[in-house]
Coordinates of C-alpha atoms and ligand atoms in Angstrom, one line a residue:
M151 CA -28.1 7.0 21.0
M152 CA -27.2 3.5 20.0
K153 CA -29.9 1.9 17.9
R154 CA -30.4 -1.7 16.9
F155 CA -32.0 -2.8 13.7
E156 CA -31.8 -5.5 11.0
V157 CA -30.1 -5.0 7.6
E158 CA -29.4 -6.9 4.5
I159 CA -25.8 -6.4 3.1
E160 CA -26.0 -5.2 -0.5
K161 CA -22.3 -5.3 -1.3
I162 CA -18.8 -4.8 0.0
V163 CA -17.4 -1.4 -0.8
A164 CA -13.9 0.2 -1.0
G165 CA -12.5 0.1 2.6
G166 CA -13.9 -3.4 3.1
D167 CA -17.2 -2.7 4.9
G168 CA -20.5 -4.1 3.9
L169 CA -23.0 -1.6 2.7
A170 CA -26.7 -1.8 3.6
R171 CA -29.6 0.8 3.8
H172 CA -31.8 1.7 6.7
E173 CA -34.5 4.3 6.7
G174 CA -33.1 6.2 3.7
R175 CA -29.5 6.2 5.0
V176 CA -26.5 4.1 4.0
V177 CA -25.1 1.9 6.8
F178 CA -21.5 0.6 6.8
V179 CA -21.0 -2.7 8.6
P180 CA -17.5 -4.4 8.9
G181 CA -17.1 -8.1 8.9
T182 CA -20.1 -8.8 6.6
V183 CA -20.7 -10.5 3.3
S184 CA -23.0 -9.5 0.4
G185 CA -26.5 -11.0 0.8
E186 CA -26.2 -11.6 4.5
R187 CA -28.7 -10.4 7.1
H188 CA -27.4 -9.0 10.3
Q189 CA -28.7 -7.4 13.4
V190 CA -26.6 -4.3 13.9
E191 CA -26.0 -1.6 16.4
T192 CA -25.0 1.9 15.4
V193 CA -21.5 3.1 16.5
L194 CA -21.6 6.4 14.6
E195 CA -24.5 8.4 13.2
K196 CA -24.2 11.1 10.6
K197 CA -26.7 13.0 8.6
D198 CA -26.5 10.8 5.5
F199 CA -24.8 7.6 6.7
L200 CA -24.4 5.3 9.7
R201 CA -21.6 3.1 10.9
A202 CA -22.7 0.0 12.7
R203 CA -21.4 -3.3 14.1
S204 CA -23.0 -6.6 13.7
V205 CA -24.4 -8.0 16.9
A206 CA -26.0 -11.1 15.4
L207 CA -25.6 -12.9 12.1
L208 CA -29.1 -13.8 11.1
E209 CA -28.5 -15.2 7.6
S210 CA -25.1 -16.2 6.6
S211 CA -23.5 -16.3 3.1
E212 CA -21.9 -19.4 1.6
Q213 CA -18.9 -17.2 0.9
R214 CA -18.2 -16.8 4.6
R215 CA -15.5 -18.8 6.3
E216 CA -14.1 -19.1 9.8
A217 CA -11.2 -16.6 9.8
P218 CA -7.9 -18.5 10.3
C219 CA -6.4 -15.7 12.6
P220 CA -7.3 -15.5 16.3
Y221 CA -6.8 -11.7 16.2
Y222 CA -9.3 -11.2 13.4
G223 CA -12.0 -8.7 14.1
R224 CA -9.9 -6.9 16.7
C225 CA -6.8 -6.3 14.7
G226 CA -7.2 -3.7 12.0
G227 CA -4.7 -5.3 9.6
C228 CA -7.2 -7.6 7.8
S229 CA -10.7 -6.9 6.8
L230 CA -11.8 -9.6 4.4
M231 CA -10.4 -12.7 6.1
H232 CA -14.0 -13.9 6.8
L233 CA -14.5 -14.4 3.1
S234 CA -13.2 -17.4 1.2
P235 CA -10.1 -16.3 -0.9
A236 CA -12.0 -16.7 -4.2
A237 CA -14.9 -14.6 -2.9
A238 CA -12.5 -11.9 -1.5
L239 CA -10.8 -11.6 -4.9
E240 CA -14.2 -11.3 -6.7
T241 CA -15.2 -8.7 -4.1
K242 CA -12.0 -6.7 -4.9
R243 CA -12.8 -6.9 -8.6
D244 CA -16.3 -5.6 -8.0
I245 CA -14.8 -2.7 -5.9
L246 CA -12.5 -1.8 -8.8
L247 CA -15.2 -1.9 -11.4
E248 CA -17.6 0.0 -9.2
S249 CA -15.0 2.7 -8.5
L250 CA -14.6 3.1 -12.3
S251 CA -18.3 3.0 -12.9
R252 CA -18.9 5.7 -10.3
Q253 CA -16.6 7.8 -12.6
R254 CA -18.7 6.7 -15.6
I255 CA -16.0 4.4 -16.9
S256 CA -17.1 1.0 -17.9
H257 CA -14.1 -1.4 -18.4
D258 CA -13.4 -5.0 -17.5
A259 CA -10.4 -6.0 -15.4
V260 CA -8.1 -9.0 -15.7
V261 CA -7.4 -10.6 -12.3
A262 CA -3.8 -11.8 -11.9
T263 CA -3.3 -15.4 -10.7
P264 CA -3.7 -15.2 -7.0
F265 CA -0.7 -15.3 -4.7
P266 CA -0.6 -17.3 -1.4
E267 CA -3.0 -15.8 1.1
T268 CA -0.6 -15.9 4.1
G269 CA 3.1 -15.6 4.7
Y270 CA 3.4 -13.0 1.8
R271 CA 4.2 -9.8 3.6
T272 CA 7.8 -8.7 3.8
R273 CA 6.9 -5.5 5.8
I274 CA 4.9 -5.2 9.0
R275 CA 4.5 -2.1 11.1
L276 CA 3.7 -2.5 14.8
H277 CA 2.8 0.1 17.3
F278 CA 3.7 0.7 21.0
S279 CA 1.4 1.9 23.7
R280 CA 0.5 1.5 27.4
S281 CA -2.7 0.2 28.8
G282 CA -3.1 0.2 32.6
G283 CA 0.7 0.7 32.9
E284 CA 1.4 -2.4 30.8
L285 CA 3.4 -2.2 27.6
V286 CA 1.2 -3.2 24.6
M287 CA 2.9 -3.9 21.2
G288 CA 0.9 -4.8 18.1
F289 CA -1.4 -3.5 15.3
H290 CA -3.9 -0.8 15.4
G291 CA -7.6 -1.8 15.7
R292 CA -10.0 -1.4 12.8
A293 CA -10.5 2.4 12.2
S294 CA -8.9 3.2 15.5
H295 CA -5.5 4.0 17.0
E296 CA -6.0 1.6 19.9
V297 CA -3.1 -0.8 19.9
H298 CA -3.9 -4.6 20.1
D299 CA -1.3 -6.8 21.5
I300 CA -0.2 -9.1 18.6
E301 CA 2.4 -11.8 18.8
H302 CA 2.0 -13.3 15.4
C303 CA 0.8 -12.1 12.0
L304 CA -0.4 -14.7 9.5
L305 CA 0.3 -12.4 6.6
A306 CA 4.0 -12.4 7.5
S307 CA 6.5 -15.2 7.0
E308 CA 7.4 -17.4 9.9
P309 CA 11.0 -16.0 10.1
L310 CA 9.6 -12.4 10.2
N311 CA 7.3 -13.5 13.0
A312 CA 10.2 -15.1 14.8
T313 CA 12.1 -11.8 14.6
W314 CA 9.0 -9.9 15.9
R315 CA 8.7 -12.3 18.9
A316 CA 12.4 -11.7 19.7
V317 CA 12.0 -7.9 19.5
R318 CA 8.9 -8.1 21.7
S319 CA 10.7 -10.2 24.3
W320 CA 13.6 -7.7 24.4
F321 CA 11.1 -4.9 25.3
H322 CA 9.1 -7.2 27.7
E323 CA 12.4 -7.9 29.6
D324 CA 12.6 -4.2 30.4
P325 CA 9.5 -2.2 29.3
T326 CA 11.3 1.1 30.0
R327 CA 13.2 0.4 26.8
A328 CA 10.0 1.2 24.9
R329 CA 9.6 4.7 26.4
G330 CA 9.0 7.3 23.7
L331 CA 8.7 4.7 21.0
K332 CA 5.7 5.0 18.6
S333 CA 6.2 2.2 16.1
I334 CA 8.6 -0.3 14.5
E335 CA 8.6 -1.3 10.9
L336 CA 10.2 -4.7 10.3
Q337 CA 11.3 -5.3 6.7
E338 CA 12.4 -8.7 5.5
S339 CA 14.4 -9.5 2.3
S340 CA 12.0 -11.1 -0.2
H341 CA 14.4 -13.7 -1.3
Q342 CA 16.4 -14.3 2.0
P343 CA 13.8 -15.2 4.6
G344 CA 14.8 -14.1 8.1
R345 CA 17.1 -11.3 6.9
V346 CA 15.3 -8.5 8.6
I347 CA 16.0 -4.8 9.2
A348 CA 13.9 -2.3 11.3
R349 CA 13.0 1.3 11.5
F350 CA 11.9 2.7 14.9
L351 CA 9.9 5.8 15.1
V352 CA 10.1 7.9 18.2
Q353 CA 8.1 10.9 19.1
S354 CA 10.8 13.5 19.0
R355 CA 14.6 14.0 18.6
H356 CA 15.0 13.7 22.3
G357 CA 13.5 10.2 22.1
I358 CA 16.3 9.1 19.8
L359 CA 18.9 10.1 22.5
E360 CA 16.8 8.3 25.2
F361 CA 16.5 5.1 23.1
E362 CA 20.2 5.2 22.4
K363 CA 20.9 5.0 26.2
R364 CA 19.0 1.7 26.4
E365 CA 21.7 -0.2 24.5
P366 CA 19.5 -1.0 21.5
R367 CA 22.6 -2.6 19.8
E368 CA 21.7 -5.7 21.9
L369 CA 18.7 -6.1 19.5
L370 CA 21.1 -7.2 16.7
E371 CA 22.2 -10.2 18.7
H372 CA 18.9 -10.8 20.6
A373 CA 16.5 -10.6 17.6
G374 CA 18.9 -11.3 14.7
L375 CA 18.3 -7.9 13.1
Q376 CA 20.8 -7.0 10.4
G377 CA 20.5 -3.4 11.5
F378 CA 18.0 -0.6 12.2
I379 CA 17.4 3.1 12.0
V380 CA 15.8 5.1 14.8
E381 CA 14.2 8.4 13.8
A382 CA 11.8 11.0 15.1
E383 CA 8.3 11.5 13.8
R384 CA 8.9 15.2 14.2
G385 CA 12.2 17.0 14.6
G386 CA 14.3 16.9 11.5
R387 CA 16.8 14.7 9.9
R388 CA 18.7 13.3 12.9
E389 CA 18.7 9.6 13.0
L390 CA 20.5 6.7 14.7
R391 CA 21.9 3.9 12.6
V392 CA 22.8 0.6 14.2
G393 CA 24.3 -2.3 12.2
S394 CA 23.6 -2.5 8.5
P395 CA 20.0 -1.4 8.0
V396 CA 19.8 -2.7 4.4
V397 CA 18.2 -5.7 2.8
E398 CA 18.3 -6.9 -0.8
H399 CA 15.5 -8.2 -3.1
R400 CA 15.9 -10.2 -6.2
L401 CA 14.0 -9.0 -9.2
G402 CA 14.8 -11.1 -12.3
E403 CA 18.5 -10.7 -12.8
L404 CA 18.7 -7.6 -10.7
M405 CA 19.4 -7.3 -7.0
L406 CA 17.8 -4.2 -5.5
R407 CA 18.8 -2.9 -2.1
Q408 CA 16.5 -1.2 0.3
T409 CA 17.4 0.7 3.4
A410 CA 15.1 0.6 6.4
G411 CA 12.4 3.2 5.7
S412 CA 12.6 3.2 1.9
F413 CA 9.6 1.9 0.1
F414 CA 9.6 -1.6 -1.4
Q415 CA 6.6 -3.7 -2.7
A416 CA 5.4 -5.7 0.3
N417 CA 4.3 -8.9 -1.3
R418 CA 7.2 -11.3 -1.8
F419 CA 5.3 -13.4 -4.4
A420 CA 4.1 -10.5 -6.6
L421 CA 7.3 -8.8 -7.6
D422 CA 7.9 -10.5 -10.9
R423 CA 4.2 -10.2 -12.0
L424 CA 4.2 -6.4 -11.3
V425 CA 7.3 -5.9 -13.4
Q426 CA 6.0 -8.1 -16.3
I427 CA 2.8 -6.1 -16.6
V428 CA 4.5 -2.9 -17.4
A429 CA 7.6 -4.3 -19.2
P430 CA 8.0 -2.8 -22.6
K431 CA 7.4 -5.2 -25.6
S432 CA 10.0 -3.4 -27.8
A433 CA 12.8 -0.8 -27.5
V434 CA 11.8 2.4 -25.8
A435 CA 13.4 5.8 -26.4
R436 CA 12.9 7.2 -22.9
W437 CA 11.3 5.5 -19.8
I438 CA 10.2 7.9 -17.1
D439 CA 9.4 6.4 -13.7
L440 CA 7.6 8.9 -11.4
Y441 CA 7.4 7.9 -7.7
C442 CA 10.2 5.5 -8.5
G443 CA 11.2 4.3 -4.9
V444 CA 14.4 2.3 -5.2
G445 CA 14.0 1.8 -8.9
F446 CA 11.5 -1.1 -9.0
F447 CA 9.7 0.0 -12.2
S448 CA 12.8 1.6 -13.9
L449 CA 15.9 -0.5 -13.4
P450 CA 14.5 -3.8 -14.9
F451 CA 13.9 -1.9 -18.2
A452 CA 17.2 0.0 -18.4
S453 CA 18.5 -2.3 -21.1
A454 CA 15.4 -1.9 -23.2
A455 CA 15.4 1.9 -23.0
G456 CA 17.7 4.6 -24.5
E457 CA 17.3 6.6 -21.3
V458 CA 15.7 6.0 -18.0
V459 CA 14.7 8.8 -15.6
G460 CA 13.4 8.0 -12.1
V461 CA 11.9 10.7 -9.9
E462 CA 11.4 10.2 -6.1
S463 CA 11.0 12.6 -3.3
A464 CA 12.4 10.5 -0.4
P465 CA 16.1 11.0 -0.1
R466 CA 16.7 7.5 1.4
S467 CA 14.9 5.7 -1.5
L468 CA 16.6 7.9 -4.0
S469 CA 20.0 7.0 -2.7
D470 CA 19.0 3.3 -2.8
A471 CA 17.9 3.8 -6.4
R472 CA 21.2 5.4 -7.3
A473 CA 23.1 2.6 -5.6
N474 CA 21.0 0.0 -7.3
A475 CA 21.7 1.6 -10.7
K476 CA 25.4 1.5 -10.0
A477 CA 25.3 -2.1 -8.8
A478 CA 23.3 -3.1 -12.0
G479 CA 26.5 -2.2 -13.9
Q480 CA 27.4 -0.2 -17.0
Q481 CA 25.8 -2.6 -19.5
N482 CA 22.3 -1.6 -18.5
A483 CA 22.5 1.3 -16.1
G484 CA 24.8 3.8 -17.7
N485 CA 21.7 5.5 -19.2
V486 CA 19.9 5.9 -15.9
R487 CA 19.3 9.1 -14.0
F488 CA 17.5 9.4 -10.6
I489 CA 16.3 12.7 -9.5
Q490 CA 15.2 13.7 -6.0
Q491 CA 12.2 15.9 -6.5
D492 CA 8.5 16.1 -6.0
A493 CA 7.0 14.3 -9.1
A494 CA 4.7 17.3 -10.0
T495 CA 7.5 19.8 -9.7
F496 CA 9.7 17.7 -11.9
A497 CA 7.0 17.3 -14.5
E498 CA 6.3 21.0 -14.5
S499 CA 9.6 21.9 -16.1
F500 CA 10.4 18.6 -17.9
S501 CA 10.1 18.5 -21.6
F502 CA 8.1 15.3 -22.4
N503 CA 8.3 13.7 -25.8
R504 CA 5.6 11.9 -27.7
D505 CA 7.4 8.6 -27.6
D506 CA 8.3 8.7 -23.8
I507 CA 6.7 6.0 -21.7
V508 CA 5.7 7.2 -18.3
V509 CA 5.0 5.1 -15.2
V510 CA 3.3 6.6 -12.2
D511 CA 3.0 4.7 -8.9
P512 CA 1.8 7.4 -6.5
P513 CA 0.9 7.0 -2.8
R514 CA -2.8 6.3 -1.8
G515 CA -4.1 9.8 -2.7
G516 CA -3.3 9.2 -6.4
L517 CA -1.9 11.9 -8.7
T518 CA -1.9 15.5 -7.6
R519 CA -4.0 17.8 -9.7
A520 CA -0.9 19.6 -10.9
L521 CA 0.8 16.4 -12.1
R522 CA -2.3 15.1 -13.7
E523 CA -2.8 18.3 -15.6
R524 CA 0.8 18.4 -16.7
L525 CA 0.7 14.9 -18.0
L526 CA -2.5 15.5 -19.8
A527 CA -1.1 18.6 -21.4
S528 CA 2.1 16.8 -22.5
P529 CA 2.4 14.9 -25.8
I530 CA 3.0 11.5 -24.2
E531 CA 1.0 8.7 -25.7
R532 CA 1.5 5.8 -23.2
L533 CA 1.2 5.8 -19.5
H534 CA 1.3 3.0 -17.0
Y535 CA -0.6 3.7 -13.8
V536 CA 0.1 1.5 -10.8
S537 CA -2.4 2.3 -8.0
C538 CA -3.0 1.1 -4.5
D539 CA -6.4 3.0 -4.1
A540 CA -9.2 2.2 -6.5
P541 CA -11.3 5.4 -5.9
A542 CA -8.3 7.7 -6.4
F543 CA -7.3 5.7 -9.5
A544 CA -10.8 5.9 -10.9
R545 CA -10.8 9.7 -10.4
D546 CA -7.5 10.0 -12.3
A547 CA -8.6 7.5 -15.0
R548 CA -11.7 9.7 -15.7
A549 CA -9.5 12.8 -16.2
L550 CA -7.2 10.8 -18.5
V551 CA -10.2 9.4 -20.5
E552 CA -11.8 12.8 -20.7
S553 CA -8.5 14.2 -22.1
G554 CA -8.2 11.7 -24.9
F555 CA -6.6 8.6 -23.3
E556 CA -8.2 5.2 -23.3
I557 CA -7.6 2.2 -21.1
D558 CA -5.6 -0.3 -23.1
A559 CA -5.1 -2.9 -20.3
L560 CA -6.4 -3.1 -16.7
E561 CA -5.2 -5.7 -14.3
L562 CA -6.0 -6.3 -10.6
V563 CA -3.0 -7.7 -8.8
D564 CA -4.0 -8.8 -5.3
L565 CA -0.9 -7.8 -3.4
F566 CA -2.7 -7.9 -0.1
P567 CA -4.9 -11.1 0.4
N568 CA -7.2 -11.0 3.4
T569 CA -7.3 -7.2 3.5
H570 CA -9.4 -4.9 1.3
H571 CA -6.3 -3.5 -0.3
F572 CA -5.2 -4.4 -3.8
E573 CA -3.1 -3.0 -6.6
T574 CA -4.5 -1.9 -10.0
V575 CA -2.1 -1.7 -12.9
A576 CA -3.5 0.1 -16.0
T577 CA -2.0 1.1 -19.3
F578 CA -3.5 4.2 -20.9
I579 CA -2.8 5.1 -24.6
R580 CA -3.8 8.3 -26.2
R581 CA -6.5 7.9 -28.8
R582 CA -5.4 9.2 -32.1
G583 CA -7.1 11.9 -34.0
R584 CA -9.9 12.9 -31.6
R585 CA -10.3 14.2 -28.1
S586 CA -14.0 13.3 -27.6
L587 CA -15.5 11.8 -24.5
S588 CA -16.2 8.5 -26.2
G589 CA -16.3 5.6 -23.7
L590 CA -17.5 7.9 -21.0
D591 CA -21.1 8.6 -20.0
S592 CA -21.7 12.3 -20.3
L593 CA -23.2 12.4 -16.8
P594 CA -21.1 13.7 -14.0
P595 CA -19.5 11.1 -11.6
K596 CA -21.8 9.7 -8.9
G597 CA -21.0 11.3 -5.6
R598 CA -22.6 9.1 -3.0
Y599 CA -23.7 5.5 -2.7
Ligands
SAM660 C1 3.8 3.4 -3.8 S1 5.5 3.8 -3.7 C2 6.1 3.2 -5.2 C3 7.6 3.1 -5.3 C4 8.1 2.3 -6.5 N1 7.4 2.6 -7.7 C5 8.0 0.8 -6.2 O1 7.2 0.1 -6.9 O2 8.8 0.3 -5.4 C6 5.4 5.6 -3.9 C7 6.7 6.2 -3.8 O3 6.5 7.6 -4.1 C8 7.4 8.4 -3.3 N2 6.7 9.7 -3.2 C9 5.7 10.1 -2.4 N3 5.3 11.3 -2.7 C10 6.0 11.7 -3.7 C11 6.1 12.9 -4.5 N4 5.3 13.9 -4.3 N5 7.0 13.0 -5.5 C12 7.8 12.0 -5.8 N6 7.8 10.8 -5.1 C13 7.0 10.7 -4.1 C14 7.4 7.6 -2.0 O4 8.6 8.0 -1.2 C15 7.5 6.2 -2.5 O5 8.8 5.8 -2.7

C-alpha cells in the first residue's frame, strides 16, 4: 500500500537518489538534494529499504536549481540536473569517497577541471516503442523501460540533435518503417560536428530483412548520416551496412576511427584529459591496455613504449584498433599488437613482467574476479584503473590494496555532467617490501547504508 510521510535527505548516493531514513528503513528518493525536507510517497517497499517519490518539497536546498531541460524528471538520462553544476560535482566526489570508505579505504580525490555541462555527448541511444498505436521515439524513463518521446537532448550537440530530428521525421513520415526496431545509437565525430553515424538494433535477424525493405538508404540523404549498421539483438552476426558507418576522432596528433557500435569515450571535451592522466612520464618497456576499445589508452603511448599490447573482446572495436594502429604509421605503431580476446582469458596465460604498465578500463561491473586475481598474482608494479562505476571500482581497489598495492593518484573526471555517472582514474603502485593491510581498516567492508 502506498504510504505518505516526511523525510529529510541525508545525502545523495551512487545512482543519484537521495537517501533518507524512515522507521528504521532506508528510503531512496530521486530528484532531491542533501538537507532538503520532502513529503514522499512509497513506490516500492522491501524488507530493508523503500523507494519513494517526492510529492512536495517542504524545505529546499540552496544547491537546487531549476533544471534547464523540459524533459527532466521524466527522461531517465539525467538525474542530477536539479543541482547547480558545482554542487553536482561535489556530490559525485562524495559518492566516490563514500564508495571507497565503505570498502575501508580512505583517500582523497582530485577533481578534474569541469567540462561544459551541455552539448558534450557524442553518443546518444534512443529507443522505439508504441503507445496507443502511436510511434514513440526517445529515452527510457528513470529506472524503467517506458520510452519517453524526446526531440532534443541538451547533453548532445546541436548538430547531433539536428540529425536526430531528421531521423525522427523520416520515421514519422511512415511509422511502419520503425517496425521491429528496438533502438538507435547515434554517434558523432568529436572533432567534426555533424558527422554522424548510426547503429540500429532490431529484435531478430528477420527484422534486418524487414528494415532493409523500407529503403533505409534514404536516411543518408534525409538525415545526413554518413552511414549506419543494422543488427539484431539476438540472432548472430548478420548485419546490414549502408554508406560508410565510420567516424573519426582527433586525439592529440592521432586520428582514431570508430565504426558504429564500437566503443568511444562519449564526452568530446574530456578526451585529452583522460589521456594525459595515464600518460607515461618516461619510457616504458611494455604497455598493456586491457579492454582497449579502438586503442584510446594505447595508441597515444606507442612512441613512448617498447611494445604495446591491446586486448579487446568486441571484433568491431578490435578491427578499428588495428586500422588505427596502421594509420598511425610505422614510426609509432610498428610495436603495437591488438588481440581479440576476453581480458581475463588473455591475462591467464600472459606472462607479465615487473616493469609492465597495465591499464584496465572495464565495463560497469569492474574487473572479473579471475582477472583481478591474475593481476594481483602477477609481478606488475603499476596499474592504471579507469572506471565508470564507483562501487565496482572501490571493491576492486580494496582487493588491490589488500594485496599490497596503494593508490598513488586518484582523479574524478566528470565525463557526464547532469547525470550521476562519472569516471574515476586511479593509479595503483605496488608497495615495496611488505604486503600488509596498512592504509586499510581491518574491519570488513560495510554492506548496507
Ligand atoms: C569502457 S570501454 C573502454 C574502451 C577503451 N579503453 C576506451 O577508452 O575507448 C570497455 C571496452 O571493453 C570491451 N570489453 C567488454 N568486456 C570485455 C572483456 N571481457 N574482455 C575484453 N574486452 C571487453 C568493450 O567492448 C569496450 O570496448
